[in-house]
XYZ file of C-alpha atoms in Angstrom:
522
model
C -10.332 -25.789 14.599
C -8.012 -22.895 13.736
C -5.910 -22.203 10.687
C -2.841 -23.278 12.658
C -3.875 -26.751 13.816
C -1.005 -29.155 13.285
C -1.773 -32.249 11.231
C 0.281 -35.444 10.801
C 2.780 -35.631 7.940
C 0.982 -36.762 4.795
C 1.315 -36.732 1.051
C 4.352 -35.734 -0.934
C 5.519 -32.216 -1.772
C 2.800 -30.370 -3.644
C -0.041 -32.380 -2.181
C -0.676 -34.741 -5.095
C -1.320 -37.693 -2.802
C -3.193 -35.812 -0.087
C -5.605 -33.935 -2.362
C -4.521 -30.542 -1.011
C -1.620 -28.311 -2.068
C 1.383 -28.435 0.242
C 4.677 -26.591 0.420
C 7.809 -27.067 2.495
C 9.032 -23.756 3.896
C 12.260 -22.977 5.709
C 10.290 -23.193 8.959
C 8.148 -26.242 8.165
C 5.430 -27.736 5.994
C 2.099 -26.000 5.244
C -1.070 -27.198 3.551
C -3.391 -24.858 1.706
C -6.476 -25.198 -0.458
C -7.472 -24.747 -4.075
C -9.059 -21.385 -4.903
C -10.077 -22.522 -8.397
C -8.698 -25.102 -10.790
C -5.054 -24.335 -11.368
C -4.705 -21.895 -8.449
C -3.663 -22.829 -4.906
C -3.873 -20.510 -1.933
C -2.035 -20.602 1.362
C -3.541 -18.211 3.895
C -2.234 -16.822 7.161
C 1.301 -18.204 6.848
C 3.528 -16.615 9.552
C 6.654 -14.791 8.420
C 7.623 -13.624 11.925
C 6.759 -14.479 15.503
C 3.711 -12.950 17.184
C 4.662 -9.367 18.199
C 3.110 -9.474 21.656
C 4.121 -10.390 25.178
C 7.876 -9.957 25.520
C 8.111 -9.099 21.792
C 5.665 -6.197 21.897
C 7.226 -3.007 20.459
C 10.256 -4.995 19.331
C 11.682 -5.689 15.884
C 10.190 -8.731 14.119
C 11.808 -12.065 14.932
C 12.021 -15.170 12.679
C 9.351 -17.837 13.000
C 10.175 -20.846 15.155
C 10.268 -24.085 13.089
C 7.443 -26.571 13.605
C 6.909 -30.289 13.174
C 4.092 -31.797 11.168
C 1.898 -29.832 8.748
C 0.339 -26.456 9.518
C -3.028 -25.824 7.930
C -3.035 -22.587 5.948
C -6.576 -22.638 4.585
C -8.037 -19.674 6.500
C -6.988 -16.042 6.841
C -4.615 -15.413 9.711
C -4.988 -12.868 12.480
C -5.188 -9.209 11.500
C -3.160 -6.536 13.272
C -5.013 -4.795 16.125
C -7.223 -2.086 14.634
C -10.653 -0.530 14.699
C -12.990 -0.283 11.675
C -13.255 2.849 9.579
C -15.589 5.426 11.049
C -18.890 6.122 9.270
C -19.487 6.843 6.453
C -16.261 5.248 5.136
C -17.009 1.940 6.871
C -19.698 1.241 4.249
C -17.219 1.814 1.403
C -13.993 0.261 2.714
C -14.280 -3.296 4.055
C -11.932 -3.989 6.953
C -12.425 -7.516 8.341
C -11.052 -8.441 11.738
C -9.553 -11.860 12.480
C -8.702 -12.322 16.143
C -5.367 -13.692 17.302
C -1.777 -12.774 18.063
C -0.049 -14.181 14.961
C -0.800 -11.101 12.881
C 2.569 -11.065 11.075
C 1.446 -13.361 8.303
C 1.193 -13.554 4.526
C -1.219 -15.062 2.036
C 0.066 -16.744 -1.120
C -1.818 -17.500 -4.337
C 0.127 -19.548 -6.893
C -0.370 -21.364 -10.207
C -0.625 -25.043 -9.262
C -0.681 -28.243 -11.231
C -1.483 -31.867 -10.312
C 2.088 -32.470 -9.171
C 2.649 -29.183 -7.361
C 3.573 -25.582 -8.208
C 3.410 -24.670 -11.891
C 6.792 -23.039 -12.352
C 6.299 -21.941 -15.949
C 9.027 -21.190 -18.448
C 10.971 -18.521 -16.561
C 11.365 -15.738 -19.121
C 13.306 -12.449 -19.382
C 16.611 -14.207 -18.720
C 15.636 -15.303 -15.202
C 16.760 -18.594 -13.724
C 13.254 -19.947 -13.695
C 10.017 -19.556 -11.838
C 7.026 -17.283 -12.018
C 7.070 -13.518 -11.454
C 6.165 -12.622 -7.866
C 4.047 -9.688 -6.690
C 3.982 -8.668 -3.027
C 0.978 -6.550 -1.980
C 1.249 -4.042 0.871
C -2.190 -2.766 1.831
C -3.207 0.799 2.639
C -5.356 2.249 5.399
C -3.536 5.318 6.779
C -1.282 2.954 8.779
C -4.179 2.243 11.169
C -6.603 0.199 9.031
C -6.534 -2.631 6.518
C -5.200 -6.171 6.250
C -4.432 -8.898 3.749
C -7.871 -10.423 4.424
C -9.776 -7.715 2.515
C -11.761 -9.569 -0.209
C -10.872 -6.992 -2.898
C -7.221 -8.107 -2.515
C -7.932 -11.727 -3.470
C -4.973 -12.914 -5.523
C -6.732 -15.567 -7.610
C -6.745 -13.517 -10.829
C -3.012 -12.803 -10.563
C -2.220 -16.499 -10.053
C -4.597 -17.406 -12.908
C -2.472 -15.157 -15.109
C 0.856 -16.650 -14.084
C 1.906 -14.546 -11.089
C 2.654 -15.762 -7.562
C 0.807 -13.220 -5.420
C 1.786 -12.568 -1.798
C -0.189 -10.212 0.461
C 1.302 -8.959 3.716
C 0.029 -8.012 7.158
C 2.100 -5.612 9.251
C 1.672 -3.855 12.584
C -0.564 -0.791 12.516
C -1.103 2.339 14.572
C 0.936 2.827 17.700
C 1.951 -0.868 17.706
C 3.666 -0.399 14.340
C 4.422 3.309 14.088
C 4.620 4.653 17.612
C 7.734 6.665 18.409
C 9.430 5.727 21.690
C 12.835 6.369 23.253
C 13.137 2.704 24.265
C 12.018 0.873 21.093
C 12.990 0.713 17.414
C 11.163 3.101 15.091
C 9.124 2.163 12.026
C 8.224 -1.293 13.320
C 5.511 -1.720 10.679
C 8.050 -0.966 7.955
C 10.473 -3.422 9.556
C 7.675 -5.998 9.400
C 7.341 -5.403 5.663
C 11.076 -5.895 5.189
C 10.902 -9.114 7.223
C 8.094 -10.309 4.941
C 10.246 -9.567 1.879
C 13.096 -11.562 3.406
C 10.586 -14.412 3.928
C 9.614 -14.145 0.256
C 13.252 -14.345 -0.840
C 13.803 -17.456 1.283
C 10.556 -19.303 0.569
C 8.855 -18.198 -2.630
C 10.564 -20.780 -4.847
C 8.562 -23.598 -3.202
C 5.401 -21.890 -4.504
C 6.868 -21.697 -8.014
C 7.993 -18.081 -7.730
C 11.297 -16.597 -8.822
C 12.988 -14.687 -5.951
C 14.863 -12.627 -8.556
C 11.630 -11.299 -10.088
C 9.814 -9.740 -7.138
C 7.564 -6.722 -7.630
C 6.262 -4.864 -4.573
C 3.018 -2.957 -5.020
C 0.718 -1.067 -2.736
C -1.838 1.704 -2.467
C -2.150 4.752 -0.208
C -0.196 4.003 3.008
C 1.046 0.864 1.247
C 2.415 3.026 -1.564
C 4.041 5.395 0.936
C 5.625 2.304 2.488
C 6.934 1.148 -0.875
C 8.477 4.538 -1.536
C 10.201 4.166 1.833
C 11.403 0.686 0.880
C 12.911 2.177 -2.281
C 14.892 4.555 -0.054
C 15.783 2.055 2.685
C 19.213 0.411 2.724
C 17.672 -2.529 4.610
C 15.394 -3.346 1.668
C 17.954 -3.202 -1.119
C 18.064 -6.318 -3.253
C 14.748 -7.636 -1.963
C 12.707 -6.580 -5.021
C 13.277 -5.756 -8.654
C 10.214 -3.690 -9.513
C 7.727 -1.505 -7.660
C 4.224 -0.112 -8.169
C 3.222 3.005 -6.233
C -0.556 3.617 -6.280
C -1.917 6.853 -4.822
C 0.847 7.430 -2.315
C 3.924 9.651 -2.401
C 7.276 9.503 -0.581
C 7.133 11.067 2.853
C 8.445 10.715 6.391
C 8.564 13.001 9.392
C 11.335 14.010 11.725
C 11.394 12.281 15.109
C 10.113 15.420 16.808
C 7.057 15.676 14.556
C 6.361 11.950 14.343
C 6.328 11.480 18.116
C 3.524 14.007 18.649
C 0.798 11.451 17.957
C 2.387 8.948 20.343
C 2.595 11.629 23.020
C -1.059 12.521 22.459
C -2.049 8.870 22.918
C 0.107 8.667 26.063
C -1.602 11.748 27.470
C -5.015 10.243 26.738
C -3.978 7.037 28.529
C -2.279 8.807 31.421
C 0.985 6.914 30.964
C 4.548 7.783 29.986
C 5.299 7.920 26.251
C 7.592 4.881 26.434
C 7.328 1.410 24.958
C 7.615 -0.069 28.443
C 4.594 1.887 29.645
C 2.556 1.187 26.502
C 3.346 -2.538 26.651
C 1.570 -2.691 30.003
C -1.640 -1.214 28.538
C -4.480 -3.510 27.546
C -4.738 -3.815 23.750
C -8.374 -2.681 23.550
C -7.756 0.318 25.800
C -4.803 1.313 23.651
C -6.915 1.028 20.488
C -9.621 3.201 22.045
C -7.144 5.947 22.933
C -5.470 5.724 19.528
C -8.818 5.998 17.735
C -9.879 9.008 19.797
C -6.606 10.831 19.108
C -6.597 10.175 15.350
C -10.363 10.456 14.740
C -10.137 13.768 12.878
C -6.902 13.109 11.031
C -6.767 12.331 7.310
C -4.209 12.585 4.495
C -5.993 15.660 3.165
C -7.314 17.443 6.240
C -4.383 16.957 8.630
C -4.715 16.258 12.362
C -2.992 13.566 14.417
C -1.963 10.529 12.380
C 0.741 7.881 12.319
C 3.550 8.422 9.835
C 6.892 6.956 8.869
C 9.859 8.559 10.570
C 13.418 9.378 9.511
C 15.224 7.180 12.036
C 18.804 6.924 10.738
C 18.438 3.168 10.306
C 15.528 1.904 8.218
C 15.139 5.425 6.830
C 18.436 7.350 6.995
C 16.800 10.307 5.215
C 13.408 11.457 4.020
C 12.279 9.326 1.038
C 10.924 12.468 -0.641
C 14.472 13.805 -0.764
C 16.072 10.470 -1.587
C 13.712 9.831 -4.495
C 13.593 13.385 -5.821
C 9.896 13.898 -5.019
C 10.505 17.244 -3.336
C 11.498 18.824 -6.627
C 15.085 19.530 -5.646
C 18.323 17.700 -6.310
C 19.036 14.511 -4.306
C 21.969 14.569 -1.913
C 25.354 15.114 -3.536
C 26.880 12.028 -5.051
C 23.942 9.829 -4.114
C 21.834 10.019 -7.263
C 18.242 8.849 -6.876
C 17.547 5.960 -4.494
C 15.982 2.893 -6.079
C 17.375 3.994 -9.452
C 17.837 0.412 -10.626
C 14.249 -0.600 -9.818
C 11.602 -0.496 -12.548
C 8.822 1.767 -11.310
C 5.126 2.104 -12.183
C 3.211 4.806 -10.338
C 0.144 6.975 -10.521
C -3.034 8.284 -8.955
C -6.757 8.483 -9.494
C -8.082 11.652 -11.089
C -10.134 12.718 -8.079
C -8.430 11.227 -5.034
C -10.000 13.762 -2.689
C -13.582 12.702 -3.312
C -13.306 9.682 -0.997
C -12.934 12.072 1.951
C -14.713 15.185 0.736
C -17.909 13.705 -0.728
C -19.198 11.214 1.900
C -18.361 13.689 4.672
C -20.234 16.503 2.909
C -17.151 18.741 2.841
C -17.546 19.409 -0.880
C -20.902 21.055 -0.197
C -20.091 22.664 3.160
C -16.859 24.428 2.322
C -17.413 28.153 1.860
C -15.254 30.561 -0.176
C -13.909 31.998 3.085
C -12.926 28.562 4.410
C -11.319 27.792 1.063
C -9.132 30.893 1.347
C -8.236 29.937 4.918
C -7.349 26.370 3.888
C -5.157 27.576 1.026
C -3.334 29.910 3.392
C -2.810 27.207 6.031
C -1.530 24.697 3.476
C 0.690 27.289 1.774
C -0.795 26.917 -1.683
C 0.635 29.738 -3.819
C -2.013 32.173 -5.036
C -0.731 31.865 -8.609
C -1.306 28.100 -8.411
C -4.854 28.492 -7.136
C -5.598 30.919 -9.975
C -4.658 28.331 -12.599
C -6.940 25.724 -11.038
C -9.813 28.213 -10.762
C -9.463 29.192 -14.422
C -9.601 25.525 -15.463
C -12.637 24.760 -13.288
C -15.138 27.503 -13.895
C -18.204 26.869 -11.764
C -16.461 24.420 -9.444
C -17.511 24.527 -5.809
C -14.899 25.637 -3.259
C -14.646 22.071 -1.917
C -13.948 20.694 -5.390
C -11.275 23.301 -6.000
C -9.597 22.564 -2.669
C -9.771 18.837 -3.360
C -8.152 19.144 -6.787
C -5.338 21.260 -5.324
C -4.824 18.837 -2.440
C -4.789 15.802 -4.760
C -2.064 17.296 -6.901
C 0.004 18.787 -4.081
C 0.085 15.574 -2.058
C 0.149 12.964 -4.824
C 0.309 13.809 -8.518
C 3.011 16.480 -8.364
C 5.419 14.509 -6.112
C 5.094 11.441 -8.349
C 5.787 13.538 -11.434
C 8.850 14.928 -9.692
C 10.029 11.422 -8.878
C 9.705 10.452 -12.525
C 11.586 13.590 -13.590
C 14.389 12.944 -11.092
C 14.846 9.405 -12.403
C 14.906 10.682 -15.973
C 17.502 13.362 -15.159
C 19.690 10.910 -13.290
C 19.747 8.368 -16.115
C 18.326 5.726 -13.793
C 18.714 2.194 -15.082
C 15.197 1.310 -13.990
C 12.356 2.229 -16.315
C 9.585 4.594 -15.150
C 5.911 4.517 -16.162
C 3.004 6.717 -15.062
C -0.729 6.096 -15.120
C -3.918 7.866 -14.039
C -7.204 6.142 -13.198
C -10.143 8.259 -14.306
C -13.277 6.113 -14.478
C -15.903 7.873 -12.325
C -17.963 5.773 -9.938
C -21.672 6.653 -9.842
C -21.920 5.567 -6.196
C -22.640 8.606 -3.986
C -20.958 10.829 -6.558
C -17.547 9.426 -5.610
C -16.137 9.958 -9.093
C -12.596 8.717 -9.699
C -11.804 8.716 -5.989
C -9.029 7.300 -3.844
C -8.933 3.459 -3.722
C -11.446 3.040 -6.554
C -8.848 1.414 -8.826
C -8.213 -1.526 -6.495
C -10.991 -3.770 -7.793
C -9.711 -3.097 -11.316
C -6.080 -3.917 -10.504
C -6.996 -7.175 -8.732
C -9.770 -7.975 -11.234
C -12.199 -8.461 -8.345
C -15.058 -6.237 -9.509
C -17.407 -9.185 -8.976
C -16.997 -9.061 -5.195
C -19.612 -7.262 -3.071
C -16.822 -5.340 -1.379
C -15.585 -3.883 -4.692
C -19.136 -3.117 -5.807
C -19.692 -1.051 -2.676
C -17.523 1.583 -4.355
C -18.023 0.896 -8.055
C -21.679 -0.118 -8.244
C -22.795 -3.161 -10.280
C -21.933 -1.875 -13.763
C -18.233 -1.073 -13.595
C -16.534 -1.778 -16.959
C -14.987 -5.249 -16.819
C -12.973 -4.539 -19.957
C -11.206 -1.689 -18.137
C -10.412 -4.024 -15.250
C -9.037 -6.578 -17.696
C -6.774 -3.959 -19.274
C -5.512 -2.544 -15.997
C -4.942 -5.966 -14.420
C -3.091 -7.139 -17.553
C -0.820 -4.084 -17.397
C 0.163 -4.900 -13.800
C 0.839 -8.538 -14.744
C 2.968 -7.499 -17.728
C 4.941 -5.064 -15.604
C 5.696 -7.771 -13.018
C 6.683 -10.254 -15.712
C 8.746 -8.064 -18.037
C 9.069 -4.599 -16.502
C 6.887 -3.065 -19.224
C 3.149 -2.460 -18.644
C 2.502 -1.874 -22.321
C 3.071 1.819 -22.953
C 5.971 4.198 -23.504
C 8.290 4.825 -20.593
C 8.597 8.298 -19.060
C 10.400 10.793 -21.282
C 10.386 14.506 -22.119
C 6.817 14.294 -23.447
C 5.556 13.050 -20.057
C 3.353 10.154 -21.296
C 0.622 9.018 -18.869
C -1.658 6.045 -19.480
C -5.224 7.108 -18.701
C -7.390 4.191 -17.550
C -10.830 5.666 -18.163
C -13.149 7.247 -18.699
C -13.546 5.148 -21.832
C -10.847 2.897 -23.220
C -7.236 3.228 -22.001
C -5.318 5.878 -23.926
C -1.821 7.325 -23.647
C -1.981 11.058 -22.920
C 1.061 13.357 -23.188
C 1.490 15.689 -20.195
C -2.114 15.807 -18.895
C -3.082 19.089 -17.167
C 0.497 20.237 -17.450
C -0.308 23.896 -16.819
C -1.546 22.900 -13.365
C 1.553 20.807 -12.667
C 3.849 23.630 -13.720
C 1.965 26.031 -11.469
C 3.536 24.297 -8.449
C 7.083 24.984 -9.659
C 9.093 28.104 -9.082
């Protein structure tokens, strides 16, 4: 029996008579299950039609209504993908659920005996719980909403309706073709947000209090949503974790698609790709992108400035490039409350397991700095602050700040200069994992944010003794931000306050490592 078996109509709304939680969506009735007492979960609920067959490489289409009750007690299909390559596969779980209905969401919600626990409203809203919508990372080729670390039980336990989203990945979601819309994966995310606006009230959520949050490629996606006219009004707050605004021109973005086409021996068109077997396409895509990473370059899938979903580069629109946004436009997303930050040692996820930290020689460091156009004056500041650091550690620190910390600081500065109505908060996650010497690496904060350190998948990165009190503090900050727009520390101002989550207890730090940040200016 699958998660989408239809059952006869039974019970009343909320499931009090049937013994299972139920909800009536715009498209039909669904039945879920109880995660724990007081928390219901609805898994694999479709927000758009399956993007295959005649709908392959097409914009998402609304779900067809159904009769009866759809079971939503198991995770839905994941987007076509391949697992992470070793050694990252042991650190980053990436479950696969077969099927075509990959455009689905999971919902965790506070639930009482009679149905959704709506709560008292709060902050002047018209009622309902705050809503958080999670957009997963994975370099736009990995990940799903079925990853155990992303379990939303703790958020629902603490009064939030948590929604996690699947979207098309790789060439299916971010291929660039002359005969298909661009940014299909981003369009999927927008379709999911429209679904949330139309349906979240039946789970007890307030459609006027939606917070989008995501990490890595999910954070890059959220920055794009902040800059997209098609997403305006769909969320009130945003959390950007370890991802900065970016998008490529059509010419640059299409290079990966063309490389996959060459590998397949077909034309670089959606029509030609639609005729290719899914597994064969995944094989070619994996071979082309095997050596690409956010820090080392190579072929990868990226968002594209398309004149529609993304009329201009989000880095420019949000002020992350360090310049002045387009005349008369201000800063996009200025009315949205924004929480953003990084880990202290993002690079270690890629540089340590691969051995690059140890292998990189002084000569290769100089070559890498030249290729990536790191100013010599900037490198000198980092060297002076890291006496005895290996070349790989120095390169990693520079790459972390160039790609992530500096652009996010510039975003915060642009919002401050513009007098943006939305508040801005910055954080840094610094607790070092003892596992493999990963330190405070990319993605390490996820088990803390979701309060899922108890799961084996989180422990693969943190080890068994990660500080639960730090997870409680970080998770509570995210809940408070979604509920009230204030995570519990001072908003961004001229003193550049950053909340440091570890090592040790959380502490507000003014302008951390500011000499290094300033070294990128001018």
